[in-house]
């Protein structure tokens, strides 16, 4: 059940799919040389494997506990988090003016992958803080930024997102939490939020909640929502954050997985004394929320990559050690490790290929975010933002769906022992299952992709991606060209059908989920085929032959065996709503 950070795989993905060299050429990242990248990946991997990973099992078995409004984590978690803060791992991508290191989001994403593979439940704590940092950086007043950003970036304090209420899940506009002016520039917050990840805990000294609420006379729906900073502790008369705010954790969910991640029901203003500070303008909550959510959605997609990697490592190790039956065709019928059996090998190669494909997708998405922030104003920056926006729902939905499927394959490789908790394979599957649900269900992601992102700027961004993929077909290894070309054509046909003028939105909605999967298959195939082409070029130098040959073989499995599924999904994309509504609802 140990974990080893896949540093060479990550570095190769950064170089090829994130185009690390082009990021290093930008003024914002000119100090990020290759030696620094190597050092960060190596030390982050060592930290993840040595500090976070050993707590994964106890976190699952013991979990978070709630008593008298206080949530306690198992022994070792507070010390591990202290080491995380002291190591500066939370500050990698933070702005330098607030104590951050100003490194590319793509590089920070690789480090976050390591933490998530090592301990998904624990990694959610810093992940949610990163989303809070993004929202405050983009929307908060200078005073709020000065008060909170430095301590959030350092990790001294942690952050949360408070969106969901019992009646307001995906329909955020139905929320009822209210914020009333207190007369001194602050606001009184009152209401209850559910499913708040790391909403209460004992690993940091303060928790900065970002809470969506409705102000007096605000219009109905999402247009009436504002965002507020609501800290667990407020400053006392000496400026020290020791004064407890009027907020309480009143419940802790019992969940299928991520047991060490406290999923809290938070009550604000039970004594009518909960103080909040508005972020940005009144009624600007949705815009600020999407800043948080888009960042979080990429990192949740990364969870799919990370759990697939962890499940793959464990399955491959077990398959090398488990001896059972002779390999077909062995005349001596000598029992062999199950890794020699074709079906087990198929599962392992599928896990390997999908993990590397979704890693490439996620890193490419993160690099597009970097370019959207760091390029000078102009067409290139707008194109980078369009690419980042287009990829984000695909990253979130496709990578998390694949993470669940790969964790399931990990259980299958173990056979009966995979179904037994003792091996740990089941934990990966249980932990993975939440990722397609939170931060916007994958159905919502698919609707966002087909309803909004395909139509951005008249469809310019998906068409630019399609043209780039088409142009690369003739540049990838010959054995992959036919399959890649077929997947790209399916992507074009599906996107064209969905975005056609006059298309019934319900017909498009019916095809959204299969198209999102089609897009994921296609883009991952394209990125891996490009990796294979680069591996072929490097092989000519006579170095890293085993590593590079494995890259080509892994890409070949994805492009020739998984990518053809894209074309098979096209009929589901274009079928419209009628087949789904042919059976009356009362008969379902």
C-alpha positions as a printed NumPy array, in Angstrom:
array([[  0.   ,   0.   ,   0.   ],
       [  3.009,   2.295,  -0.301],
       [  3.126,   5.109,  -2.842],
       [  5.953,   6.243,  -5.093],
       [  5.595,   9.565,  -6.883],
       [  5.806,   8.994, -10.683],
       [  8.255,  11.853, -11.118],
       [  9.607,  10.865, -14.546],
       [  6.085,  10.438, -15.918],
       [  5.051,  13.779, -14.463],
       [  8.113,  15.543, -15.83 ],
       [  7.528,  14.085, -19.296],
       [  3.876,  15.186, -19.219],
       [  4.89 ,  18.688, -18.148],
       [  7.412,  18.905, -20.98 ],
       [  5.142,  17.546, -23.707],
       [  1.512,  18.201, -22.797],
       [  1.937,  21.383, -20.737],
       [  4.763,  22.654, -22.979],
       [  6.824,  23.583, -19.947],
       [  9.501,  25.284, -22.048],
       [  6.999,  27.825, -23.378],
       [  5.862,  28.573, -19.831],
       [  9.467,  29.089, -18.739],
       [  9.864,  31.574, -21.597],
       [  7.177,  33.835, -20.125],
       [  8.375,  36.726, -17.961],
       [  6.238,  35.558, -15.035],
       [  8.067,  32.214, -14.89 ],
       [ 11.52 ,  33.121, -16.187],
       [ 13.146,  32.05 , -12.9  ],
       [ 11.671,  28.546, -13.13 ],
       [ 14.583,  26.629, -14.627],
       [ 14.818,  22.874, -15.135],
       [ 16.839,  22.308, -11.985],
       [ 14.168,  24.018,  -9.896],
       [ 11.417,  21.935, -11.506],
       [ 13.323,  18.73 , -10.801],
       [ 14.032,  19.719,  -7.212],
       [ 10.412,  20.635,  -6.503],
       [  8.993,  17.442,  -8.017],
       [ 11.53 ,  15.305,  -6.173],
       [ 11.041,  16.908,  -2.769],
       [  7.272,  17.1  ,  -3.138],
       [  7.172,  13.428,  -4.077],
       [  9.315,  12.541,  -1.094],
       [  7.055,  14.545,   1.219],
       [  3.869,  13.005,  -0.185],
       [  5.204,   9.467,   0.086],
       [  6.84 ,   9.92 ,   3.466],
       [  4.356,  12.123,   5.338],
       [  0.892,  12.052,   3.721],
       [  0.802,   8.461,   2.454],
       [  1.404,   6.716,   5.82 ],
       [ -1.732,   8.419,   7.192],
       [ -4.01 ,   7.252,   4.385],
       [ -4.959,   3.944,   5.996],
       [ -5.566,   5.235,   9.526],
       [ -7.5  ,   8.146,   8.093],
       [ -9.81 ,   5.71 ,   6.344],
       [-10.215,   3.395,   9.331],
       [-10.57 ,   6.015,  12.093],
       [-11.777,   9.046,  10.165],
       [-12.769,  12.443,  11.489],
       [-14.832,  12.636,  14.68 ],
       [-17.177,  15.344,  15.989],
       [-17.76 ,  16.138,  19.66 ],
       [-19.305,  19.334,  21.037],
       [-18.83 ,  21.171,  17.756],
       [-15.143,  20.264,  17.517],
       [-13.822,  17.979,  14.766],
       [-10.721,  15.941,  15.52 ],
       [ -8.528,  14.118,  13.027],
       [ -6.56 ,  10.945,  13.816],
       [ -3.145,  11.151,  15.442],
       [ -0.488,  12.377,  13.05 ],
       [ -2.634,  14.631,  10.877],
       [ -1.91 ,  17.888,  12.708],
       [  1.828,  17.181,  12.702],
       [  1.752,  16.255,   9.013],
       [ -0.057,  19.48 ,   8.204],
       [  2.513,  21.429,  10.224],
       [  5.234,  19.901,   8.064],
       [  3.24 ,  20.797,   4.952],
       [  3.146,  24.433,   6.046],
       [  6.801,  24.541,   7.087],
       [  7.816,  23.037,   3.753],
       [  6.062,  25.832,   1.878],
       [  4.016,  23.393,  -0.195],
       [  0.856,  25.469,  -0.028],
       [  2.583,  28.552,  -1.39 ],
       [  3.911,  27.139,  -4.68 ],
       [  1.499,  28.963,  -6.973],
       [  0.659,  31.867,  -4.668],
       [  1.359,  35.457,  -5.634],
       [  4.757,  36.705,  -4.496],
       [  3.276,  39.897,  -3.011],
       [  1.395,  37.744,  -0.524],
       [  4.246,  35.406,   0.32 ],
       [  3.754,  32.905,  -2.475],
       [  6.42 ,  31.455,  -4.739],
       [  4.749,  32.473,  -7.997],
       [  5.356,  29.144,  -9.726],
       [  3.279,  27.901, -12.668],
       [ -0.085,  26.357, -11.852],
       [  0.957,  23.421, -14.039],
       [  3.909,  22.662, -11.759],
       [  1.819,  23.146,  -8.623],
       [ -0.724,  20.771, -10.167],
       [  1.913,  18.059, -10.474],
       [  2.753,  18.468,  -6.787],
       [ -0.931,  18.421,  -5.842],
       [ -1.287,  15.174,  -7.784],
       [  1.369,  13.601,  -5.566],
       [ -0.38 ,  14.7  ,  -2.376],
       [ -3.716,  13.443,  -3.678],
       [ -2.358,  10.046,  -4.679],
       [ -0.732,   9.742,  -1.284],
       [ -3.829,  10.685,   0.715],
       [ -6.863,  11.963,  -1.163],
       [ -8.898,  12.785,   1.939],
       [ -6.088,  14.846,   3.498],
       [ -5.209,  16.567,   0.217],
       [ -8.689,  18.078,   0.088],
       [ -7.745,  20.459,   2.901],
       [ -5.05 ,  22.35 ,   0.956],
       [ -7.   ,  21.937,  -2.287],
       [-10.006,  23.856,  -0.948],
       [ -7.66 ,  26.513,   0.398],
       [ -6.261,  27.007,  -3.101],
       [ -9.761,  27.744,  -4.392],
       [-10.287,  30.317,  -1.648],
       [ -6.997,  31.969,  -2.543],
       [ -8.049,  32.249,  -6.189],
       [-11.368,  33.873,  -5.3  ],
       [ -9.867,  36.375,  -2.866],
       [ -7.023,  37.233,  -5.238],
       [ -9.452,  37.978,  -8.049],
       [-12.309,  39.654,  -6.199],
       [-11.524,  40.755,  -2.621],
       [-10.712,  44.28 ,  -1.482],
       [ -7.087,  45.162,  -0.723],
       [ -7.943,  45.118,   2.986],
       [ -9.355,  41.589,   2.861],
       [ -6.434,  40.436,   0.751],
       [ -3.953,  41.887,   3.227],
       [ -5.786,  40.266,   6.129],
       [ -6.259,  36.773,   4.754],
       [ -4.18 ,  35.953,   1.689],
       [ -0.749,  35.722,   3.282],
       [ -1.939,  33.275,   5.933],
       [ -3.961,  31.236,   3.461],
       [ -1.08 ,  31.021,   0.999],
       [  1.339,  29.999,   3.729],
       [ -1.147,  27.372,   4.885],
       [ -1.251,  28.782,   8.41 ],
       [ -5.   ,  29.104,   7.87 ],
       [ -7.214,  26.943,   5.675],
       [-10.153,  27.866,   3.474],
       [-13.508,  26.389,   2.536],
       [-16.29 ,  26.935,   0.016],
       [-19.845,  27.134,   1.42 ],
       [-22.356,  26.817,  -1.386],
       [-24.698,  23.892,  -0.788],
       [-27.861,  23.902,   1.323],
       [-30.444,  21.135,   1.782],
       [-32.711,  22.638,  -0.887],
       [-29.913,  24.176,  -2.981],
       [-27.53 ,  21.655,  -4.491],
       [-26.845,  22.052,  -8.204],
       [-29.516,  24.795,  -8.138],
       [-27.365,  27.273,  -6.225],
       [-29.873,  30.067,  -6.763],
       [-32.278,  28.377,  -4.341],
       [-30.085,  29.12 ,  -1.318],
       [-31.649,  30.781,   1.743],
       [-28.657,  31.852,   3.845],
       [-28.954,  35.588,   4.423],
       [-26.532,  38.433,   5.012],
       [-27.744,  41.659,   6.642],
       [-25.646,  44.844,   6.986],
       [-24.431,  45.314,  10.557],
       [-23.966,  49.077,  10.167],
       [-20.196,  49.02 ,  10.614],
       [-19.18 ,  47.733,   7.194],
       [-19.569,  44.11 ,   8.209],
       [-22.504,  41.764,   7.659],
       [-24.49 ,  39.424,   9.878],
       [-24.666,  35.945,   8.347],
       [-27.452,  33.511,   9.197],
       [-28.189,  30.111,   7.686],
       [-27.045,  26.539,   7.324],
       [-24.702,  24.956,   4.776],
       [-24.198,  21.249,   4.131],
       [-21.445,  19.103,   2.626],
       [-18.74 ,  21.592,   3.609],
       [-15.418,  19.88 ,   3.039],
       [-12.962,  20.467,   5.896],
       [-15.483,  22.909,   7.374],
       [-14.203,  22.215,  10.893],
       [-10.962,  20.558,  12.   ],
       [ -8.014,  20.751,  14.348],
       [ -5.036,  20.862,  11.968],
       [ -4.871,  24.675,  11.538],
       [ -5.498,  27.605,  13.859],
       [ -8.156,  29.367,  11.787],
       [-10.589,  28.434,   9.023],
       [-11.658,  31.046,   6.482],
       [-15.093,  30.185,   5.136],
       [-16.252,  31.679,   1.853],
       [-20.035,  31.72 ,   2.152],
       [-22.669,  32.44 ,  -0.477],
       [-25.641,  34.344,   0.939],
       [-28.562,  36.512,  -0.117],
       [-28.651,  40.191,   0.906],
       [-31.859,  42.115,   1.734],
       [-34.038,  42.897,  -1.296],
       [-31.759,  40.838,  -3.546],
       [-33.415,  39.47 ,  -6.686],
       [-34.373,  35.81 ,  -6.792],
       [-32.089,  33.173,  -8.224],
       [-28.374,  33.386,  -8.852],
       [-28.475,  37.124,  -9.595],
       [-29.238,  37.782,  -5.932],
       [-26.208,  36.03 ,  -4.46 ],
       [-23.19 ,  37.642,  -2.789],
       [-19.991,  36.126,  -1.389],
       [-18.664,  36.68 ,   2.137],
       [-15.538,  35.874,   4.111],
       [-16.654,  34.341,   7.405],
       [-13.663,  33.353,   9.56 ],
       [-13.867,  30.867,  12.4  ],
       [-11.915,  33.326,  14.549],
       [-12.156,  37.12 ,  14.415],
       [ -9.527,  39.599,  15.617],
       [ -9.697,  40.688,  19.244],
       [ -8.94 ,  44.21 ,  20.464],
       [ -5.214,  43.522,  20.009],
       [ -5.599,  42.27 ,  16.458],
       [ -5.06 ,  38.629,  17.363],
       [ -7.474,  36.151,  15.794],
       [ -8.73 ,  34.606,  19.018],
       [-12.375,  35.775,  19.142],
       [-14.691,  32.913,  18.182],
       [-17.207,  33.811,  15.493],
       [-20.83 ,  32.671,  15.782],
       [-20.548,  29.577,  13.62 ],
       [-20.614,  25.896,  14.535],
       [-20.217,  22.494,  12.977],
       [-23.468,  20.745,  13.921],
       [-23.043,  17.544,  11.959],
       [-20.512,  15.295,  10.268],
       [-21.524,  13.073,   7.375],
       [-20.84 ,   9.333,   7.374],
       [-19.615,   8.681,   3.847],
       [-18.66 ,   5.918,   1.442],
       [-15.072,   7.16 ,   1.299],
       [-12.639,  10.003,   2.103],
       [-13.311,   9.316,   5.78 ],
       [-10.489,  11.569,   6.977],
       [-12.001,  14.535,   5.151],
       [-14.586,  16.05 ,   7.529],
       [-17.751,  16.766,   5.537],
       [-19.574,  19.217,   7.767],
       [-22.975,  20.738,   8.289],
       [-22.197,  24.325,   9.261],
       [-24.609,  26.583,  11.124],
       [-24.045,  30.346,  10.921],
       [-25.58 ,  32.914,  13.248],
       [-27.397,  30.737,  15.77 ],
       [-26.893,  33.617,  18.209],
       [-27.404,  36.321,  15.553],
       [-23.759,  37.32 ,  15.91 ],
       [-21.975,  35.763,  12.935],
       [-19.732,  38.355,  11.286],
       [-18.926,  38.279,   7.591],
       [-17.077,  40.538,   5.169],
       [-18.307,  40.968,   1.618],
       [-16.026,  39.853,  -1.208],
       [-16.22 ,  42.2  ,  -4.171],
       [-19.498,  43.864,  -5.011],
       [-22.907,  43.012,  -3.636],
       [-24.712,  40.557,  -5.955],
       [-21.359,  39.546,  -7.443],
       [-21.262,  36.205,  -5.685],
       [-21.727,  33.986,  -8.719],
       [-18.812,  35.54 , -10.576],
       [-16.576,  35.065,  -7.547],
       [-17.931,  31.559,  -7.034],
       [-17.01 ,  30.52 , -10.555],
       [-13.459,  31.717,  -9.959],
       [-13.319,  29.304,  -7.02 ],
       [-15.148,  26.553,  -8.827],
       [-13.148,  26.594, -12.047],
       [ -9.927,  26.237, -10.083],
       [-11.464,  23.536,  -7.913],
       [-12.833,  21.659, -10.918],
       [ -9.389,  21.264, -12.42 ],
       [ -8.082,  20.022,  -9.085],
       [-10.996,  17.601,  -8.74 ],
       [-10.225,  16.297, -12.209],
       [ -6.711,  15.843, -10.9  ],
       [ -8.131,  13.625,  -8.159],
       [ -9.242,  11.227, -10.874],
       [ -5.686,  11.137, -12.205],
       [ -4.202,  10.73 ,  -8.749],
       [ -6.463,   7.927,  -7.586],
       [ -5.973,   6.112, -10.909],
       [ -2.202,   6.347, -10.411],
       [ -2.409,   5.034,  -6.859],
       [ -4.74 ,   2.192,  -7.863],
       [ -2.483,   1.321, -10.794],
       [  0.652,   1.195,  -8.654],
       [ -1.002,  -1.103,  -6.151],
       [ -2.561,  -3.353,  -8.804],
       [  0.717,  -3.711, -10.699],
       [  2.581,  -4.58 ,  -7.51 ],
       [ -0.001,  -7.204,  -6.577],
       [  0.004,  -8.675, -10.088],
       [  3.774,  -9.117,  -9.981],
       [  3.58 , -10.915,  -6.634],
       [  0.42 , -13.014,  -6.963],
       [  1.185, -16.425,  -8.516],
       [ -1.796, -18.242,  -9.97 ],
       [ -2.131, -20.659, -12.919],
       [  0.239, -21.176, -15.797],
       [  0.449, -18.795, -18.699],
       [ -1.561, -20.032, -21.68 ],
       [  0.673, -22.082, -23.951],
       [  3.281, -22.945, -21.325],
       [  3.945, -26.674, -21.892],
       [  5.362, -27.067, -18.386],
       [  2.222, -25.492, -16.886],
       [  4.334, -23.693, -14.301],
       [  2.262, -21.352, -12.121],
       [  3.068, -17.768, -13.101],
       [  2.567, -14.306, -11.648],
       [ -0.819, -13.087, -12.809],
       [  0.838, -10.164, -14.563],
       [  1.727, -12.706, -17.269],
       [ -1.936, -13.429, -18.039],
       [ -3.416, -11.518, -20.966],
       [ -6.554, -10.27 , -19.235],
       [ -4.613,  -8.942, -16.253],
       [ -2.116,  -7.339, -18.613],
       [ -5.018,  -5.726, -20.502],
       [ -6.387,  -4.235, -17.283],
       [ -2.99 ,  -2.932, -16.201],
       [ -2.21 ,  -1.395, -19.582],
       [ -5.645,   0.221, -19.643],
       [ -5.018,   1.682, -16.19 ],
       [ -1.589,   2.903, -17.232],
       [ -2.823,   4.433, -20.497],
       [ -5.832,   6.178, -18.973],
       [ -3.774,   7.518, -16.08 ],
       [ -1.21 ,   8.995, -18.443],
       [ -3.906,  10.332, -20.761],
       [ -5.849,  12.1  , -18.037],
       [ -2.611,  13.423, -16.556],
       [ -1.753,  14.928, -19.935],
       [ -5.219,  16.49 , -20.159],
       [ -5.073,  17.961, -16.666],
       [ -1.572,  19.385, -17.08 ],
       [ -2.524,  20.875, -20.463],
       [ -5.55 ,  22.492, -18.813],
       [ -3.41 ,  23.913, -16.   ],
       [ -0.856,  25.253, -18.485],
       [ -3.629,  27.002, -20.418],
       [ -4.643,  28.702, -17.156],
       [ -1.024,  29.804, -16.695],
       [ -0.933,  31.324, -20.178],
       [ -4.281,  33.025, -19.672],
       [ -2.792,  34.782, -16.635],
       [  0.79 ,  35.378, -17.761],
       [  0.579,  36.291, -21.449],
       [  0.242,  39.983, -22.321],
       [ -3.201,  41.229, -23.297],
       [ -4.065,  40.256, -26.84 ],
       [ -5.197,  37.433, -29.078],
       [ -2.851,  34.816, -27.601],
       [ -4.068,  35.476, -24.093],
       [ -7.714,  35.336, -25.172],
       [ -7.046,  32.067, -26.981],
       [ -5.378,  30.62 , -23.886],
       [ -8.325,  31.601, -21.721],
       [-10.702,  30.072, -24.23 ],
       [ -8.703,  26.848, -24.234],
       [ -8.648,  26.739, -20.424],
       [-12.394,  27.361, -20.226],
       [-13.116,  24.702, -22.854],
       [-10.959,  22.048, -21.209],
       [-12.078,  22.601, -17.609],
       [-15.426,  20.739, -17.713],
       [-13.816,  17.955, -19.756],
       [-10.978,  17.637, -17.26 ],
       [-13.333,  17.529, -14.311],
       [-15.852,  15.098, -15.778],
       [-13.723,  12.803, -17.898],
       [-10.788,  12.431, -15.509],
       [-13.022,  11.695, -12.524],
       [-15.174,   9.201, -14.422],
       [-11.999,   7.472, -15.542],
       [-10.604,   7.594, -12.012],
       [-13.577,   5.591, -10.744],
       [-13.272,   3.098, -13.587],
       [ -9.541,   2.649, -13.075],
       [ -9.979,   2.184,  -9.323],
       [-12.585,  -0.459, -10.138],
       [-10.107,  -2.206, -12.424],
       [ -7.622,  -2.066,  -9.56 ],
       [-10.073,  -4.014,  -7.416],
       [-10.591,  -6.479, -10.273],
       [ -6.865,  -7.14 , -10.672],
       [ -6.781,  -8.148,  -7.007],
       [ -9.66 , -10.586,  -7.506],
       [-11.387, -11.53 ,  -4.261],
       [ -8.683,  -9.777,  -2.257],
       [ -9.664,  -6.519,  -3.93 ],
       [-13.097,  -6.771,  -2.361],
       [-11.53 ,  -7.23 ,   1.057],
       [-10.614,  -4.017,   2.879],
       [ -7.299,  -5.47 ,   4.048],
       [ -5.52 ,  -4.824,   0.742],
       [ -6.547,  -1.167,   0.442],
       [ -7.719,  -1.513,  -3.17 ],
       [-11.306,  -1.015,  -2.046],
       [-10.419,   2.266,  -0.34 ],
       [ -9.202,   3.748,  -3.619],
       [-12.511,   2.814,  -5.245],
       [-14.542,   4.247,  -2.36 ],
       [-12.49 ,   7.431,  -2.256],
       [-12.694,   7.922,  -6.021],
       [-16.484,   7.721,  -6.17 ],
       [-17.106,  11.211,  -4.788],
       [-15.089,  13.007,  -7.462],
       [-17.736,  12.753, -10.244],
       [-20.263,  14.269,  -7.813],
       [-18.824,  17.268,  -5.989],
       [-17.765,  20.65 ,  -7.36 ],
       [-20.55 ,  20.28 ,  -9.926],
       [-21.727,  16.814, -10.927],
       [-20.348,  15.437, -14.145],
       [-23.763,  15.834, -15.718],
       [-23.548,  19.55 , -14.933],
       [-20.036,  19.648, -16.402],
       [-21.301,  18.088, -19.623],
       [-24.12 ,  20.637, -19.84 ],
       [-21.619,  23.437, -19.23 ],
       [-19.44 ,  22.065, -22.025],
       [-22.217,  21.735, -24.589],
       [-24.385,  24.655, -23.512],
       [-21.718,  27.272, -22.866],
       [-18.182,  26.301, -23.742],
       [-18.792,  24.992, -27.266],
       [-20.538,  28.258, -28.133],
       [-17.941,  30.654, -26.7  ],
       [-16.983,  33.254, -29.305],
       [-19.149,  31.56 , -31.89 ],
       [-17.455,  28.2  , -31.451],
       [-13.993,  29.577, -32.191],
       [-12.278,  27.727, -29.357],
       [-13.456,  24.198, -30.076],
       [-12.775,  24.747, -33.77 ],
       [ -9.237,  25.931, -32.993],
       [ -8.659,  22.819, -30.885],
       [-10.042,  20.593, -33.648],
       [ -7.78 ,  22.192, -36.248],
       [ -4.76 ,  21.756, -33.993],
       [ -5.581,  18.084, -33.472],
       [ -6.149,  17.546, -37.198],
       [ -2.845,  19.182, -38.054],
       [ -1.03 ,  16.88 , -35.638],
       [ -2.475,  13.658, -37.074],
       [  0.267,  13.455, -39.712],
       [  2.969,  14.235, -37.134],
       [  2.283,  11.362, -34.74 ],
       [  3.56 ,   7.787, -35.134],
       [  2.098,   6.174, -38.25 ],
       [  0.442,   3.33 , -36.343],
       [ -1.751,   5.828, -34.483],
       [ -2.871,   8.094, -37.33 ],
       [ -6.001,   6.319, -38.514],
       [ -7.441,   5.886, -35.023],
       [ -6.595,   9.456, -34.017],
       [ -8.086,  10.886, -37.204],
       [-11.296,   8.959, -36.587],
       [-11.601,  10.259, -33.037],
       [-10.95 ,  13.843, -34.12 ],
       [-13.616,  13.559, -36.798],
       [-16.093,  12.243, -34.231],
       [-15.266,  15.234, -32.016],
       [-15.889,  17.642, -34.89 ],
       [-19.13 ,  15.938, -35.912],
       [-20.435,  15.879, -32.351],
       [-19.511,  19.477, -31.589],
       [-20.994,  20.656, -34.883],
       [-24.284,  18.864, -34.228],
       [-24.581,  20.123, -30.661],
       [-23.792,  23.737, -31.51 ],
       [-25.882,  23.947, -34.684],
       [-28.115,  27.01 , -34.848],
       [-31.674,  26.222, -33.852],
       [-30.805,  22.978, -32.079],
       [-33.429,  22.037, -29.492],
       [-31.625,  22.549, -26.144],
       [-33.189,  19.382, -24.754],
       [-31.785,  17.368, -27.652],
       [-28.375,  18.882, -26.931],
       [-28.757,  18.141, -23.219],
       [-29.472,  14.498, -24.005],
       [-26.198,  14.252, -25.895],
       [-24.087,  16.249, -23.454],
       [-22.739,  13.425, -21.298],
       [-21.717,  11.115, -24.176],
       [-20.106,  14.065, -25.949],
       [-18.087,  14.976, -22.868],
       [-16.744,  11.428, -22.772],
       [-16.13 ,  11.497, -26.525],
       [-14.161,  14.722, -26.11 ],
       [-12.106,  13.246, -23.288],
       [-11.23 ,  10.154, -25.317],
       [-10.215,  12.306, -28.284],
       [ -8.161,  14.936, -26.495],
       [ -6.306,  12.394, -24.36 ],
       [ -5.566,  10.33 , -27.475],
       [ -4.204,  13.416, -29.216],
       [ -2.006,  14.391, -26.281],
       [ -0.641,  10.865, -25.841],
       [  0.003,  10.496, -29.573],
       [  2.017,  13.719, -29.396],
       [  3.902,  12.3  , -26.421],
       [  4.66 ,   9.188, -28.47 ],
       [  5.979,  11.324, -31.307],
       [  8.278,  13.161, -28.923],
       [  9.406,   9.853, -27.434],
       [ 10.327,   8.606, -30.914],
       [ 12.418,  11.705, -31.525],
       [ 14.224,  11.32 , -28.223],
       [ 14.895,   7.639, -28.881],
       [ 17.129,   8.725, -31.727],
       [ 19.495,  10.131, -29.093],
       [ 19.914,   6.662, -27.612],
       [ 18.898,   7.625, -24.071],
       [ 16.165,   6.327, -21.762],
       [ 15.253,   3.604, -24.241],
       [ 13.112,   1.573, -21.83 ],
       [ 11.229,   4.626, -20.54 ],
       [ 10.577,   6.101, -23.977],
       [  9.605,   2.78 , -25.522],
       [  7.076,   2.326, -22.72 ],
       [  5.673,   5.782, -23.473],
       [  5.081,   4.835, -27.092],
       [  3.511,   1.498, -26.165],
       [  1.231,   3.098, -23.579],
       [  0.086,   5.78 , -26.005],
       [ -0.552,   3.123, -28.627],
       [ -2.925,   1.276, -26.283],
       [ -4.924,   4.427, -25.652],
       [ -5.028,   5.657, -29.236],
       [ -5.795,   2.33 , -30.912],
       [ -7.971,   0.657, -28.255],
       [ -9.677,   3.438, -26.272],
       [ -9.915,   6.361, -28.693],
       [-12.027,   4.381, -31.222],
       [-14.784,   4.448, -28.602],
       [-15.211,   8.135, -29.498],
       [-16.839,   7.296, -32.821],
       [-19.051,   4.718, -31.116],
       [-20.407,   7.451, -28.826],
       [-21.457,   9.714, -31.693],
       [-24.907,   8.1  , -32.21 ],
       [-25.688,   8.73 , -28.532],
       [-24.602,  12.356, -28.941],
       [-26.889,  12.967, -31.91 ],
       [-29.877,  10.798, -30.956],
       [-31.706,  13.638, -29.26 ],
       [-34.076,  13.428, -26.329],
       [-36.794,  11.163, -27.746],
       [-35.197,   7.78 , -26.924],
       [-34.688,   8.894, -23.315],
       [-38.329,   9.931, -22.871],
       [-39.939,   7.051, -24.74 ],
       [-40.772,   5.387, -21.411],
       [-43.049,   7.544, -19.207],
       [-41.54 ,   8.778, -15.976],
       [-44.049,   6.909, -13.831],
       [-42.823,   3.64 , -15.352],
       [-39.158,   4.213, -14.521]])
